């Protein structure tokens, strides 16, 4: 199949494009959120950058949507309506925001585009309305057991910890820093020391490293800390487990399902997590033992082959003969598609620059 999708979440896309299909990623001269393309990722040759406006609409077999605005853009540029005359599936990467657990999904009022949730927690907490839903848990390309744990510090991977604040548990970092020094990896870490008040001796901001370097440097830390309160299951947590790292995680959202107790410590009690952090720092062999359990659990549940097989089943169902035309009725999808065709939208400008910002992404 020839599948159109935007490069939205690098970690998830890294796994998805390792399947047996051809993957078309829109690219713009300035890159950015609506034209990132491959972004120099080490992906198979089957992943191609395309200019959406120059793409032959009839050559696309299916589109994988990840933001509500993408349905508008596909219909506007290609003239094919996702879920109506172009097979489509929507991937929901994020936990619901707003009035949880009553948050209605943007595609909840229609039946023709299935919603694939990346965790069982997300499927449980979103009100997906009439939309058919399925859960396809994450898959990871195994980086190998790289764990050494020779640096007695806690590794943390989080994007934009200052801006996202309590969502990512940034306010908890000072408490963990009293138990062990922290190495924080990821985008947008500038100003973290000032925002948290953690002394320089207890905090090292490592920045956004290339994947291979990140894995190598992270695996040197004695344990992985996952302080996130309300995000979907971060792929960095699963990568750390694949690396063979013991993990300390808040027992929130899907982490409670992903991390077995023997893999480190999972709790909503921060003091319990701090005690375990000190234990692991003082007992490298215990840390290694728990890291081995973490890797075994990750390989069993979050393997790449299972992930791709699950997606092949969904994609096989997206055939033209199976498309219904009930999207002509009311609902948010009808509204989104009408925007693309309306004269008002044309007069005010359309395309990526005019689209509303996507909901808060669970960046990995």
Coordinates of C-alpha atoms in Angstrom, one line a residue:
X1 CA 0.0 0.0 0.0
X2 CA 1.0 3.6 -0.5
X3 CA 0.3 5.4 2.8
X4 CA 0.2 9.1 3.3
X5 CA 1.1 10.4 6.8
X6 CA 2.7 13.5 8.3
X7 CA 5.8 13.2 10.5
X8 CA 4.2 14.2 13.8
X9 CA 5.7 11.9 16.5
X10 CA 9.2 10.8 15.6
X11 CA 9.3 7.8 17.9
X12 CA 6.0 6.4 16.8
X13 CA 6.8 7.0 13.1
X14 CA 10.1 5.4 13.5
X15 CA 8.4 2.1 14.3
X16 CA 5.4 2.5 11.8
X17 CA 7.5 3.1 8.7
X18 CA 9.5 -0.1 9.2
X19 CA 6.6 -2.1 7.8
X20 CA 6.2 -3.5 4.3
X21 CA 4.5 -0.5 2.7
X22 CA 5.5 2.7 0.9
X23 CA 5.2 5.7 3.2
X24 CA 4.7 9.2 1.8
X25 CA 5.6 12.1 4.1
X26 CA 4.7 15.7 3.1
X27 CA 7.6 18.1 3.0
X28 CA 7.7 21.9 2.8
X29 CA 10.7 24.2 2.1
X30 CA 10.7 25.4 5.6
X31 CA 10.0 22.0 7.1
X32 CA 8.1 22.6 10.3
X33 CA 5.1 20.8 11.8
X34 CA 3.3 20.5 8.4
X35 CA 6.3 19.5 6.2
X36 CA 8.9 17.8 8.3
X37 CA 9.5 15.0 5.9
X38 CA 12.1 12.5 6.9
X39 CA 14.0 15.1 9.0
X40 CA 17.3 13.2 8.4
X41 CA 16.0 10.1 10.2
X42 CA 17.7 6.8 9.4
X43 CA 14.6 5.3 7.8
X44 CA 14.1 2.7 5.0
X45 CA 14.1 3.8 1.4
X46 CA 10.4 3.0 1.3
X47 CA 9.9 6.3 3.2
X48 CA 9.6 9.1 0.6
X49 CA 9.3 12.8 1.0
X50 CA 6.5 14.3 -1.2
X51 CA 5.2 17.7 -2.0
X52 CA 1.5 17.3 -1.1
X53 CA 0.3 19.8 -3.7
X54 CA 2.1 17.8 -6.5
X55 CA 1.0 14.4 -5.3
X56 CA -1.3 12.3 -7.6
X57 CA -4.3 11.9 -5.4
X58 CA -5.3 8.7 -7.1
X59 CA -2.1 7.0 -6.3
X60 CA -2.7 7.0 -2.5
X61 CA -4.2 3.9 -1.0
X62 CA -4.8 5.3 2.5
X63 CA -4.1 8.2 4.8
X64 CA -3.1 7.9 8.4
X65 CA -4.4 11.0 10.3
X66 CA -2.9 12.2 13.5
X67 CA -4.4 15.7 14.0
X68 CA -8.0 16.7 13.2
X69 CA -6.7 19.5 10.9
X70 CA -5.1 16.9 8.6
X71 CA -8.5 15.8 7.3
X72 CA -9.1 19.4 6.1
X73 CA -5.7 19.6 4.4
X74 CA -6.0 16.3 2.6
X75 CA -9.5 17.3 1.3
X76 CA -8.4 20.8 0.3
X77 CA -5.2 19.9 -1.5
X78 CA -6.0 16.4 -2.9
X79 CA -9.7 16.7 -3.4
X80 CA -10.3 13.3 -1.7
X81 CA -12.3 13.3 1.5
X82 CA -10.7 11.0 4.2
X83 CA -13.2 8.4 5.3
X84 CA -15.5 9.2 2.4
X85 CA -13.6 8.5 -0.8
X86 CA -10.1 8.0 0.6
X87 CA -9.5 5.2 3.1
X88 CA -8.4 6.7 6.4
X89 CA -7.6 5.8 10.0
X90 CA -6.9 8.2 12.9
X91 CA -4.1 7.6 15.4
X92 CA -4.7 9.2 18.8
X93 CA -1.4 9.6 20.5
X94 CA -2.5 11.6 23.5
X95 CA -4.4 11.5 26.7
X96 CA -7.6 13.6 26.7
X97 CA -7.4 17.2 27.9
X98 CA -10.1 19.3 29.4
X99 CA -13.1 17.9 31.3
X100 CA -11.7 14.3 31.8
X101 CA -13.3 11.7 31.7
X102 CA -16.0 13.5 29.6
X103 CA -13.7 14.8 26.9
X104 CA -15.3 13.9 23.5
X105 CA -12.9 13.0 20.8
X106 CA -12.8 15.3 17.8
X107 CA -13.9 12.3 15.6
X108 CA -16.3 10.9 18.1
X109 CA -19.5 11.9 16.1
X110 CA -18.7 9.9 13.0
X111 CA -18.4 6.2 12.2
X112 CA -16.3 6.0 9.0
X113 CA -12.8 6.8 10.3
X114 CA -11.7 4.3 13.0
X115 CA -9.7 5.7 15.9
X116 CA -6.6 3.8 16.9
X117 CA -5.5 4.5 20.4
X118 CA -1.9 3.8 21.3
X119 CA -2.7 2.7 24.9
X120 CA -5.6 1.0 26.6
X121 CA -5.6 3.9 29.1
X122 CA -6.3 6.4 26.3
X123 CA -9.1 4.3 24.8
X124 CA -10.6 4.1 28.3
X125 CA -10.5 7.8 29.1
X126 CA -11.4 9.4 25.8
X127 CA -15.1 9.5 25.0
X128 CA -14.8 8.2 21.4
X129 CA -18.5 8.5 20.8
X130 CA -19.8 6.6 17.8
X131 CA -16.4 6.1 16.2
X132 CA -15.0 2.5 16.0
X133 CA -11.9 2.2 18.1
X134 CA -9.0 -0.2 18.4
X135 CA -5.9 -0.2 20.6
X136 CA -2.5 -0.9 19.0
X137 CA 0.1 -0.7 21.7
X138 CA 3.5 0.7 20.9
X139 CA 6.3 -1.2 19.2
X140 CA 10.0 -0.5 19.6
X141 CA 12.9 -1.2 17.3
X142 CA 15.1 -2.9 19.8
X143 CA 18.3 -0.8 20.4
X144 CA 19.9 -3.7 22.3
X145 CA 20.9 -4.2 25.9
X146 CA 23.3 -1.3 26.2
X147 CA 23.0 -0.7 30.0
X148 CA 26.1 -0.2 32.0
X149 CA 24.8 2.0 34.9
X150 CA 28.3 3.2 35.6
X151 CA 27.1 6.8 36.3
X152 CA 25.3 6.9 39.7
X153 CA 22.7 9.3 38.5
X154 CA 19.1 9.2 37.3
X155 CA 18.4 9.7 33.6
X156 CA 15.2 11.5 32.5
X157 CA 14.0 12.1 28.9
X158 CA 11.3 14.8 28.5
X159 CA 10.6 17.3 25.8
X160 CA 9.9 20.9 26.9
X161 CA 9.9 20.3 30.6
X162 CA 9.7 24.0 31.5
X163 CA 6.7 24.8 29.3
X164 CA 4.8 21.6 30.1
X165 CA 5.4 21.8 33.8
X166 CA 3.1 19.7 36.0
X167 CA 2.0 17.5 33.0
X168 CA 5.5 16.1 32.8
X169 CA 6.2 16.2 36.5
X170 CA 8.8 18.9 36.2
X171 CA 7.8 20.2 39.6
X172 CA 8.8 16.8 41.1
X173 CA 12.4 16.9 39.9
X174 CA 13.8 18.9 42.9
X175 CA 12.5 16.2 45.2
X176 CA 14.2 13.4 43.1
X177 CA 17.4 15.5 42.8
X178 CA 17.8 15.3 46.6
X179 CA 18.0 11.5 46.2
X180 CA 20.3 11.4 43.2
X181 CA 21.7 13.8 40.6
X182 CA 19.7 14.0 37.4
X183 CA 20.6 14.0 33.8
X184 CA 17.8 15.4 31.7
X185 CA 17.7 14.7 28.0
X186 CA 15.3 16.1 25.4
X187 CA 14.2 19.3 23.6
X188 CA 13.5 22.6 25.3
X189 CA 15.5 22.0 28.5
X190 CA 16.9 25.6 28.6
X191 CA 15.9 27.3 31.8
X192 CA 15.2 24.1 33.6
X193 CA 17.7 24.9 36.4
X194 CA 16.2 28.3 37.0
X195 CA 12.6 27.0 36.8
X196 CA 13.2 24.2 39.4
X197 CA 15.9 25.7 41.6
X198 CA 18.0 22.5 41.4
X199 CA 21.7 23.2 42.1
X200 CA 24.1 22.7 39.2
X201 CA 25.8 19.9 41.0
X202 CA 22.5 17.9 41.0
X203 CA 21.3 18.7 37.5
X204 CA 22.9 18.2 34.0
X205 CA 20.8 19.3 31.0
X206 CA 22.0 17.2 28.1
X207 CA 19.8 18.5 25.4
X208 CA 18.3 16.8 22.3
X209 CA 20.7 14.1 21.2
X210 CA 20.6 11.9 18.1
X211 CA 18.9 8.6 18.9
X212 CA 22.0 6.4 18.9
X213 CA 23.9 8.8 21.2
X214 CA 20.9 9.2 23.4
X215 CA 20.6 5.5 23.9
X216 CA 24.3 5.2 24.7
X217 CA 24.4 8.1 27.1
X218 CA 21.1 7.2 28.8
X219 CA 22.2 3.6 29.4
X220 CA 25.2 4.9 31.4
X221 CA 22.8 6.3 34.1
X222 CA 22.1 4.0 37.0
X223 CA 18.3 4.2 36.5
X224 CA 15.6 5.8 34.4
X225 CA 13.2 8.2 36.0
X226 CA 9.7 8.7 34.5
X227 CA 7.9 11.4 36.5
X228 CA 5.2 12.2 33.9
X229 CA 1.7 12.7 35.4
X230 CA -0.6 13.0 32.4
X231 CA 0.8 12.1 29.1
X232 CA 0.4 9.0 27.0
X233 CA 3.0 6.2 27.4
X234 CA 6.2 7.9 26.6
X235 CA 8.3 5.9 24.1
X236 CA 11.5 7.0 26.0
X237 CA 10.3 4.9 29.0
X238 CA 9.9 1.8 26.7
X239 CA 13.3 2.5 25.1
X240 CA 14.9 2.7 28.5
X241 CA 13.4 -0.6 29.4
X242 CA 14.7 -2.1 26.2
X243 CA 18.2 -0.8 27.0
X244 CA 18.1 -2.8 30.2
X245 CA 17.7 0.1 32.6
X246 CA 15.8 -0.2 35.9
X247 CA 13.0 2.3 35.9
X248 CA 11.3 4.5 38.5
X249 CA 7.9 5.6 37.3
X250 CA 4.8 7.3 38.6
X251 CA 2.0 4.8 38.5
X252 CA -0.2 7.0 36.2
X253 CA -1.8 6.6 32.8
X254 CA -0.4 3.6 30.9
X255 CA 2.8 3.3 32.9
X256 CA 0.9 1.2 35.5
X257 CA 0.4 -1.4 32.8
X258 CA 3.8 -1.2 31.1
X259 CA 6.1 -1.4 34.1
X260 CA 6.0 -4.5 36.3
X261 CA 7.2 -4.0 40.0
X262 CA 10.2 -6.2 39.5
X263 CA 11.5 -3.8 36.8
X264 CA 12.3 -1.1 39.4
X265 CA 9.7 0.8 41.2
X266 CA 6.3 2.1 40.2
X267 CA 4.2 4.1 42.6
X268 CA 2.2 7.3 43.1
X269 CA 4.1 7.8 46.4
X270 CA 7.1 10.0 45.5
X271 CA 8.9 9.1 48.7
X272 CA 8.7 5.4 47.9
X273 CA 10.3 6.2 44.5
X274 CA 13.0 8.3 46.2
X275 CA 13.8 5.4 48.5
X276 CA 14.2 3.0 45.6
X277 CA 16.4 5.5 43.8
X278 CA 18.8 5.6 46.7
X279 CA 18.7 1.8 46.9
X280 CA 19.6 1.5 43.2
X281 CA 22.4 4.1 43.5
X282 CA 24.0 2.2 46.4
X283 CA 23.5 -1.3 44.9
X284 CA 24.6 -1.6 41.2
X285 CA 23.9 -5.3 41.1
X286 CA 20.3 -4.8 42.3
X287 CA 20.0 -2.2 39.6
X288 CA 21.2 -4.5 37.0
X289 CA 18.9 -7.3 38.1
X290 CA 15.8 -5.0 37.9
X291 CA 17.0 -3.7 34.6
X292 CA 17.1 -7.2 33.2
X293 CA 13.5 -7.7 34.3
X294 CA 12.6 -4.4 32.6
X295 CA 14.1 -5.4 29.3
X296 CA 12.3 -8.8 29.4
X297 CA 9.0 -7.2 30.0
X298 CA 9.5 -4.6 27.2
X299 CA 10.5 -7.2 24.7
X300 CA 7.5 -9.3 25.5
X301 CA 4.8 -6.6 25.2
X302 CA 6.3 -3.9 23.0
X303 CA 8.1 -5.7 20.2
X304 CA 8.3 -4.3 16.7
X305 CA 7.0 -7.4 14.9
X306 CA 3.7 -7.5 16.9
X307 CA 3.2 -3.7 16.4
X308 CA 3.6 -4.0 12.6
X309 CA 1.4 -7.1 12.4
X310 CA -1.4 -5.3 14.3
X311 CA -1.1 -2.3 11.9
X312 CA -1.2 -4.6 8.9
X313 CA -4.5 -6.0 10.1
X314 CA -6.0 -2.4 10.3
X315 CA -4.6 -1.3 7.0
X316 CA -5.9 -4.5 5.3
X317 CA -9.4 -3.4 6.4
X318 CA -9.1 0.0 4.8
X319 CA -10.3 -1.0 1.3
X320 CA -12.5 1.1 -1.0
X321 CA -15.3 -1.5 -0.9
X322 CA -15.6 -1.1 2.8
X323 CA -16.0 2.7 2.7
X324 CA -19.5 4.0 3.7
X325 CA -20.8 7.4 2.8
X326 CA -22.6 8.1 6.1
X327 CA -20.2 11.0 6.6
X328 CA -22.6 13.1 4.7
X329 CA -24.5 13.4 8.0
X330 CA -23.8 15.7 10.9
X331 CA -20.7 15.6 13.0
X332 CA -17.2 17.1 13.4
X333 CA -15.8 15.4 10.4
X334 CA -18.5 17.0 8.2
X335 CA -17.6 20.3 9.7
X336 CA -13.9 19.8 9.1
X337 CA -14.4 18.9 5.5
X338 CA -16.8 21.8 4.9
X339 CA -14.1 24.2 6.0
X340 CA -11.9 23.0 3.1
X341 CA -14.6 23.6 0.6
X342 CA -16.0 26.9 1.9
X343 CA -15.5 30.2 0.3
X344 CA -14.9 31.8 3.7
X345 CA -11.9 29.5 4.3
X346 CA -10.5 30.4 0.9
X347 CA -10.8 34.1 1.5
X348 CA -9.1 33.9 4.8
X349 CA -6.3 31.6 3.6
X350 CA -6.0 27.9 4.1
X351 CA -3.4 25.2 4.2
X352 CA -0.9 24.5 7.0
X353 CA -0.2 28.2 7.9
X354 CA -3.9 28.8 8.5
X355 CA -4.7 25.6 10.4
X356 CA -5.1 25.8 14.2
X357 CA -2.3 24.4 16.3
X358 CA -2.6 20.8 17.0
X359 CA -3.5 19.6 20.5
X360 CA -0.7 19.2 22.9
X361 CA 1.5 16.4 21.5
X362 CA 3.0 13.7 23.6
X363 CA 6.4 14.2 22.1
X364 CA 8.9 11.4 22.6

